[in-house]
Amino acid sequence: MKKRLMAILLTVALMCSMLAGCGSDAGDEGKVGEDGEKLKEITLVNTTQDYDGSPFAGVSWLRLLTRWMTHGTLFGAFPGATLDELQPRIAKSITMVDEVTAEIELFDYVTDSAGNKIDAHDVVFSYETAATSGNFSPKLLGSIASIEATGDYTLRLTAANKSKGTMELIVTNIPITSQEWYEGADESERTMNPAVTGPYKIRSFTSGGTIVFEKVENFWQTDESMKADIDKQPLDVINAVVITEGSQRVIALENQEVDVSFVDTSDIHRFLNDDGTAADGWMVKAIQDMPQLLFFNGSENSVFKDNEELRQAIAYAIDSQAVRLGGGVPDGIGENVRTVGNSTLGGYNTQWDEEDYYDYDPEKAKELLAKAGYEPGELTLKVMTLTNSGITSAAAVVQSNLSDVGINMEINSYDQALFNTYMYDSTQWDMMIYAVPSQNGLITDLWLNAFDARSFEQGTMNFVEDEHLQELLVAASEEFTEESIDAFHYYLKDQAYVIGLYNSVQYYAAQDGVEEMGLDGMQAAVPTLYKLADDYETVVSQ
Amino acid sequence: MIKYILKRIVLIIPILLAVGIMIFTLMYFVPGDPVSIALGNSATQEEIEAIKTSKGLNDPYMVQLGRYLGNLVFHLDMGTSYKTNMPVSMELLSRFPNTMKIALSSIVLTMLIGIPIGIRAAIKANTFEDRLSMFVSLLGTALPNFWMALLLILLFSVTLKWFPSNGDKSWKYFVLPAISNSIGSIAMIARQTRASMLEVIRSDYVVTARAKGVPERKVILGHALPNALIPIITVCGGSFGMLLGGAIITESVFSISGIGTYLLTGINSRDYNVVQGSVLYIAATFAVLMLIIDVLYAYVDPRIKAQYVQSGRKGKENGKKDK
Amino acid sequence: MQNQTEKFLNVNNLVVEYHSAGAAVHAVNDVSFSLEAGSSLGLVGETGAGKTTIAKTIMRILPDHAVSKVEGEVKFAGQDIMRLSDKEMASIRGKDMSMIFQDPMTALNPVKTVVSQVAESIVLHQKLSKQESISKAIKMLEMVGIAADRVNEYPHQFSGGMKQRAVIAIAIACSPQLLIADEPTTALDVTIQAQVLELIASLRKEIGMAMILITHDLGIVAEACDNVAVVYAGQIVEMGSKEDIFLRTAHPYTKGLFAALPDLKGKTRKLVPIEGLPPDPTNLPKGCAFSPRCPYADEGCRERAIDMTEIAGGHLCRCRKIERK
């Protein structure tokens, strides 16, 4: 009896010592700045537990949100920006000497947060290191033919292709870091406390936990008129806390434990009024995502090969509005898709809004199904989706639409890992619901990502081998004229190899002290682009 | 006794080796890999394969296994995470305390609450009190731990505002997680304790104790309970396994940075080293825990202690045999 | 019986009922007997006759959850112990009266050392310090023949005989006035049996204990008891001195018991059992409990319950037929 008591006491003691060890609060640093004023602080939510602060780190949720906050690039972008609209960051100016070559001049007073001076050689180093890191899109890297320093503060950059938007991508998506610092730092310093060329640096880093960013005092760009929006410093301290559960994020917002958070489509209604406006006390930001597309498998064994009528039948059977609502995107925020793409992309022709795009017509669908050679009830198709709840709900609507015209549909949802594997396996799916991104805000880029036969082993992303399609694609992406773009759009629409379903939307909810959330060139809501109310104060009590 | 403990500790090594090989093989054959996940959207298959080859992910099974085990055994190196490039062992070490905090506080709660409830139910067997407590404990085992967690958050965090709803900064953050994690095992221990005690209470030596005039309270706690402890400790041990695993779910709900969430993230991004390292860590914790439980048995029941001492001496005659 | 109030132990009209699977089990049906200080009484009967229940009732260690009725009076050293509170009774148990159980293998707590189990009694009732209790316990164990170098062992390390001796040591540790021994030798082999009986006898002499010895073995009764009570179906059917019972057997059941014994002297070809089986305690016969098996029974026996009648001084019998003799 005594011994058992001892054992319990020992355990309790052990436990208490562990807990005592973590008694101290993380953010103990002073809440008051040097000039005695209260610090402007914000707490936002990181939806995953990984984050790597290194300049050449891999992609993670928080990383996408904050990479240009911590690391500088040559230029800063915003959605749809063209070359002359780009904002100077490390680079002062850019001049195209021919279709693919640019001459770039840097500011000569750039330093990182550790005081290292940045010059053209550091830029070249950064581009080369990014290329070998394995963490950057090979497409992006593949579009850079060469980069060389032509002087201490001048560079010549050559793109590998003439596609519109390529140069913009190249100069806004590679982080710049000091070669001297990078080579001298060890792995943990690079990840947890890097020397940064952007306006914010990492104050504290808890692996898998809270990351605290603070503004860089004496940021190198002292000339306010030349400062890019993304280099602004509206806040002193930015806390990123980890909340992996969707419902927990909602609770954290309502409990005033965070100021801003990403909110799942299924939960956002809690912050909206019936008419779609933000409820009292809240600000809701809806970011149009890339459109969800329906791909038809075009490989040899697929029912869709050489069967235009079948593809069109399905296209007419689908009620896009219902699918959109099923996907959690309410009226007023979302729009119906009228091409493989959406209206926010550069090159979109508003003419297409007036035209029929397989508008819901179940009678026509049944006709076409018969013409395609199938009896109602005869076909059973497998559709593959990610496990995102909005998408699976949308898929369920499609399923119901199809069953109305006599086509059975099975939905298989996979996590990202499995999905990426099956994507390239033509035996795993008949149809696929997937959103293909455009990396430079242009519609031709989205089309290239989905259809460029040069990038896939077999035809397009959905195994379609069509030389005419490829010709039109290349023409549209290189010429970028209304004619060439229309040509591709109409051919693709007729063939219905892929049809646009709906635009998914990403939501953020914030306390109303955050009046607006600006977006960078990749539609990420970077905190430096927040517009705060004059009397903004964090709701989080310490 | 010491010899026995040492023998057991040494045995942990081959166990961990076996676990390592199994989890490695499992991850090898599961579809998906860290590079495809990271770049899936923006790279062609060729490009992905090229990167995979450069990182050694396309080498044959034995080569990769050999490399992993070699690093593990000779350099005690669990590799680095593909995502963050940080050493896995370092990241595990920083997260381990959080998981243990939940698991340990759960087990303490389980024992402190479950055992007395069981004892009381046994003493008052077949009365209303007994039936009520067994019904409640049935609910406890049946209701999902995840759901209970959310209910607790709604009540204590959102409505009463007594505790924070997520995070892991100080002891306050661990109260709700510990409670929600323990509910299932409290119920299980209560039932087991009741069953054990009922059996023991009918034993002859308990009657002897009463016949000696020992006060009832001491009969229950001093004579019956120590004998009932063996199966109870066994269940506690098994519970700890459940608690350790359950801690993973609890960590997710409460956003506590522990081994569970590390493992989950690793699985989702097929970060092989992370998954392997986490599983090894959990296996090691479990093995050590089982050893502690077995040692505890020896302290509670001298017959078992004698067995251990015998096996430790390996063949040497136990001098104190019966006449 | 005469001078009841003077006797050391008086059991009057004890009734005990269990409930099991919905039925009432009439374990003890109006039992009365008494004991003088220092003397020994043998309770003899078949298994299930109710002997152990009588003993446990006197000690008040019946399993509460199973018992549905306890009636009657047990006067011990002047007071009716059935009326005492649990706490008061606990202070008597182990000190003034104690019990030895049938199965020594399970009577000791496996996780405590033998000496601590003996010492517990002493600490509880004699208010000695821990040290003192331990040394007294060791002395007690030596008294029952267990060497001092073995006292710190655990029960599983003792043989059956040693265990029973340890149980005895626990029972006599505080020199009780009454010892109830419930089939103390049944589980032991014959040679050990003799040793244990001898031990009990010598301890009784030394301490001056009265004893109730429960057994189904008439041989042991002959050796160890002054008086005998024969128990059948929860009732005493015959009671008297040892000589009365052995030499002047009265009740047909008792006669049957003796007849069933193998006789080493005579030429017994076949053993003579008593016909039939003991009655079902949930469903006792209306009249004499033995009547279904009794060779002398008639209608009158089966009609109504039979009272105890005194045959000679101190020799009682519960049978109508005796009157006739």
mmCIF file of N, CA and C in Angstrom, chain C residues 2-56:
data_model
loop_
_atom_site.group_PDB
_atom_site.id
_atom_site.type_symbol
_atom_site.label_atom_id
_atom_site.label_comp_id
_atom_site.label_asym_id
_atom_site.label_seq_id
_atom_site.Cartn_x
_atom_site.Cartn_y
_atom_site.Cartn_z
ATOM 1 N N GLN C 2 -30.497 -25.498 31.984
ATOM 2 C CA GLN C 2 -30.488 -24.726 33.225
ATOM 3 C C GLN C 2 -29.326 -23.740 33.242
ATOM 4 N N ASN C 3 -29.461 -22.746 34.059
ATOM 5 C CA ASN C 3 -28.419 -21.739 34.272
ATOM 6 C C ASN C 3 -27.903 -21.131 32.960
ATOM 7 N N GLN C 4 -28.838 -20.837 32.089
ATOM 8 C CA GLN C 4 -28.384 -20.283 30.797
ATOM 9 C C GLN C 4 -27.655 -18.978 30.975
ATOM 10 N N THR C 5 -28.183 -18.172 31.838
ATOM 11 C CA THR C 5 -27.589 -16.839 31.964
ATOM 12 C C THR C 5 -26.183 -16.898 32.515
ATOM 13 N N GLU C 6 -25.796 -17.983 33.144
ATOM 14 C CA GLU C 6 -24.461 -18.054 33.710
ATOM 15 C C GLU C 6 -23.440 -18.491 32.684
ATOM 16 N N LYS C 7 -23.912 -19.143 31.609
ATOM 17 C CA LYS C 7 -22.944 -19.734 30.694
ATOM 18 C C LYS C 7 -22.147 -18.657 29.957
ATOM 19 N N PHE C 8 -21.015 -19.089 29.492
ATOM 20 C CA PHE C 8 -20.059 -18.255 28.771
ATOM 21 C C PHE C 8 -20.639 -17.783 27.435
ATOM 22 N N LEU C 9 -21.188 -18.768 26.682
ATOM 23 C CA LEU C 9 -21.776 -18.423 25.380
ATOM 24 C C LEU C 9 -23.150 -19.065 25.292
ATOM 25 N N ASN C 10 -24.155 -18.235 24.985
ATOM 26 C CA ASN C 10 -25.501 -18.764 24.794
ATOM 27 C C ASN C 10 -26.007 -18.366 23.433
ATOM 28 N N VAL C 11 -26.342 -19.390 22.654
ATOM 29 C CA VAL C 11 -26.967 -19.090 21.372
ATOM 30 C C VAL C 11 -28.425 -19.464 21.493
ATOM 31 N N ASN C 12 -29.337 -18.501 21.257
ATOM 32 C CA ASN C 12 -30.767 -18.767 21.440
ATOM 33 C C ASN C 12 -31.561 -18.489 20.188
ATOM 34 N N ASN C 13 -32.207 -19.500 19.690
ATOM 35 C CA ASN C 13 -33.180 -19.375 18.585
ATOM 36 C C ASN C 13 -32.630 -18.633 17.387
ATOM 37 N N LEU C 14 -31.472 -19.112 16.965
ATOM 38 C CA LEU C 14 -30.840 -18.435 15.827
ATOM 39 C C LEU C 14 -31.518 -18.840 14.511
ATOM 40 N N VAL C 15 -31.870 -17.845 13.732
ATOM 41 C CA VAL C 15 -32.435 -18.126 12.398
ATOM 42 C C VAL C 15 -31.664 -17.303 11.377
ATOM 43 N N VAL C 16 -31.207 -17.991 10.346
ATOM 44 C CA VAL C 16 -30.500 -17.247 9.284
ATOM 45 C C VAL C 16 -31.032 -17.673 7.917
ATOM 46 N N GLU C 17 -31.339 -16.663 7.090
ATOM 47 C CA GLU C 17 -31.855 -16.964 5.746
ATOM 48 C C GLU C 17 -31.012 -16.229 4.718
ATOM 49 N N TYR C 18 -30.633 -16.913 3.650
ATOM 50 C CA TYR C 18 -29.978 -16.255 2.528
ATOM 51 C C TYR C 18 -30.993 -16.071 1.426
ATOM 52 N N HIS C 19 -30.681 -15.209 0.480
ATOM 53 C CA HIS C 19 -31.480 -15.239 -0.742
ATOM 54 C C HIS C 19 -30.547 -15.509 -1.918
ATOM 55 N N SER C 20 -30.986 -16.461 -2.694
ATOM 56 C CA SER C 20 -30.133 -16.855 -3.822
ATOM 57 C C SER C 20 -31.028 -17.140 -5.012
ATOM 58 N N ALA C 21 -30.757 -16.446 -6.098
ATOM 59 C CA ALA C 21 -31.536 -16.617 -7.333
ATOM 60 C C ALA C 21 -33.027 -16.581 -7.066
ATOM 61 N N GLY C 22 -33.450 -15.611 -6.271
ATOM 62 C CA GLY C 22 -34.885 -15.425 -6.030
ATOM 63 C C GLY C 22 -35.462 -16.289 -4.939
ATOM 64 N N ALA C 23 -34.786 -17.377 -4.574
ATOM 65 C CA ALA C 23 -35.370 -18.242 -3.545
ATOM 66 C C ALA C 23 -34.752 -17.961 -2.190
ATOM 67 N N ALA C 24 -35.503 -18.229 -1.139
ATOM 68 C CA ALA C 24 -34.981 -18.048 0.217
ATOM 69 C C ALA C 24 -34.339 -19.345 0.661
ATOM 70 N N VAL C 25 -33.089 -19.226 1.115
ATOM 71 C CA VAL C 25 -32.382 -20.415 1.582
ATOM 72 C C VAL C 25 -32.421 -20.417 3.104
ATOM 73 N N HIS C 26 -33.081 -21.432 3.662
ATOM 74 C CA HIS C 26 -33.185 -21.495 5.130
ATOM 75 C C HIS C 26 -31.961 -22.218 5.643
ATOM 76 N N ALA C 27 -30.946 -21.440 5.966
ATOM 77 C CA ALA C 27 -29.686 -22.073 6.344
ATOM 78 C C ALA C 27 -29.672 -22.520 7.798
ATOM 79 N N VAL C 28 -30.193 -21.675 8.674
ATOM 80 C CA VAL C 28 -30.199 -22.010 10.109
ATOM 81 C C VAL C 28 -31.631 -21.829 10.611
ATOM 82 N N ASN C 29 -32.195 -22.890 11.176
ATOM 83 C CA ASN C 29 -33.609 -22.836 11.579
ATOM 84 C C ASN C 29 -33.778 -23.073 13.066
ATOM 85 N N ASP C 30 -33.731 -22.013 13.831
ATOM 86 C CA ASP C 30 -33.970 -22.113 15.276
ATOM 87 C C ASP C 30 -32.939 -23.002 15.958
ATOM 88 N N VAL C 31 -31.713 -22.507 16.041
ATOM 89 C CA VAL C 31 -30.636 -23.241 16.712
ATOM 90 C C VAL C 31 -30.385 -22.615 18.073
ATOM 91 N N SER C 32 -30.311 -23.452 19.086
ATOM 92 C CA SER C 32 -29.952 -22.967 20.429
ATOM 93 C C SER C 32 -28.936 -23.908 21.031
ATOM 94 N N PHE C 33 -27.879 -23.359 21.613
ATOM 95 C CA PHE C 33 -26.942 -24.180 22.389
ATOM 96 C C PHE C 33 -26.157 -23.264 23.274
ATOM 97 N N SER C 34 -25.395 -23.848 24.185
ATOM 98 C CA SER C 34 -24.554 -22.994 25.025
ATOM 99 C C SER C 34 -23.233 -23.678 25.292
ATOM 100 N N LEU C 35 -22.325 -22.853 25.789
ATOM 101 C CA LEU C 35 -20.953 -23.317 25.973
ATOM 102 C C LEU C 35 -20.459 -22.808 27.299
ATOM 103 N N GLU C 36 -19.723 -23.646 28.059
ATOM 104 C CA GLU C 36 -19.126 -23.157 29.289
ATOM 105 C C GLU C 36 -17.741 -22.620 28.978
ATOM 106 N N ALA C 37 -17.286 -21.750 29.834
ATOM 107 C CA ALA C 37 -15.949 -21.187 29.618
ATOM 108 C C ALA C 37 -14.941 -22.297 29.609
ATOM 109 N N GLY C 38 -14.024 -22.266 28.649
ATOM 110 C CA GLY C 38 -12.951 -23.246 28.625
ATOM 111 C C GLY C 38 -13.321 -24.589 28.034
ATOM 112 N N SER C 39 -14.609 -24.843 27.790
ATOM 113 C CA SER C 39 -14.946 -26.173 27.279
ATOM 114 C C SER C 39 -14.992 -26.158 25.757
ATOM 115 N N SER C 40 -15.159 -27.345 25.172
ATOM 116 C CA SER C 40 -15.186 -27.398 23.709
ATOM 117 C C SER C 40 -16.440 -28.104 23.241
ATOM 118 N N LEU C 41 -17.014 -27.578 22.185
ATOM 119 C CA LEU C 41 -18.223 -28.144 21.607
ATOM 120 C C LEU C 41 -17.936 -28.512 20.169
ATOM 121 N N GLY C 42 -18.312 -29.747 19.796
ATOM 122 C CA GLY C 42 -18.127 -30.133 18.396
ATOM 123 C C GLY C 42 -19.437 -29.937 17.665
ATOM 124 N N LEU C 43 -19.426 -29.240 16.523
ATOM 125 C CA LEU C 43 -20.625 -29.133 15.686
ATOM 126 C C LEU C 43 -20.413 -30.103 14.542
ATOM 127 N N VAL C 44 -21.231 -31.158 14.544
ATOM 128 C CA VAL C 44 -21.027 -32.208 13.559
ATOM 129 C C VAL C 44 -22.170 -32.194 12.560
ATOM 130 N N GLY C 45 -21.894 -32.490 11.318
ATOM 131 C CA GLY C 45 -22.975 -32.611 10.345
ATOM 132 C C GLY C 45 -22.403 -32.701 8.959
ATOM 133 N N GLU C 46 -23.305 -32.971 8.001
ATOM 134 C CA GLU C 46 -22.850 -33.053 6.621
ATOM 135 C C GLU C 46 -22.544 -31.673 6.074
ATOM 136 N N THR C 47 -21.935 -31.664 4.905
ATOM 137 C CA THR C 47 -21.697 -30.384 4.225
ATOM 138 C C THR C 47 -23.026 -29.751 3.877
ATOM 139 N N GLY C 48 -23.142 -28.498 4.142
ATOM 140 C CA GLY C 48 -24.389 -27.805 3.807
ATOM 141 C C GLY C 48 -25.407 -27.852 4.911
ATOM 142 N N ALA C 49 -25.052 -28.450 6.057
ATOM 143 C CA ALA C 49 -26.010 -28.538 7.142
ATOM 144 C C ALA C 49 -26.221 -27.191 7.806
ATOM 145 N N GLY C 50 -25.276 -26.299 7.670
ATOM 146 C CA GLY C 50 -25.463 -24.978 8.266
ATOM 147 C C GLY C 50 -24.473 -24.698 9.363
ATOM 148 N N LYS C 51 -23.481 -25.566 9.561
ATOM 149 C CA LYS C 51 -22.542 -25.390 10.659
ATOM 150 C C LYS C 51 -21.714 -24.105 10.490
ATOM 151 N N THR C 52 -21.171 -23.921 9.272
ATOM 152 C CA THR C 52 -20.339 -22.744 9.048
ATOM 153 C C THR C 52 -21.161 -21.472 9.194
ATOM 154 N N THR C 53 -22.411 -21.538 8.740
ATOM 155 C CA THR C 53 -23.268 -20.367 8.867
ATOM 156 C C THR C 53 -23.468 -19.998 10.329
ATOM 157 N N ILE C 54 -23.676 -21.015 11.169
ATOM 158 C CA ILE C 54 -23.846 -20.742 12.596
ATOM 159 C C ILE C 54 -22.610 -20.010 13.113
ATOM 160 N N ALA C 55 -21.455 -20.576 12.734
ATOM 161 C CA ALA C 55 -20.199 -19.981 13.214
ATOM 162 C C ALA C 55 -20.040 -18.547 12.750
ATOM 163 N N LYS C 56 -20.280 -18.325 11.465
ATOM 164 C CA LYS C 56 -20.101 -16.974 10.929
ATOM 165 C C LYS C 56 -21.113 -16.015 11.520
#
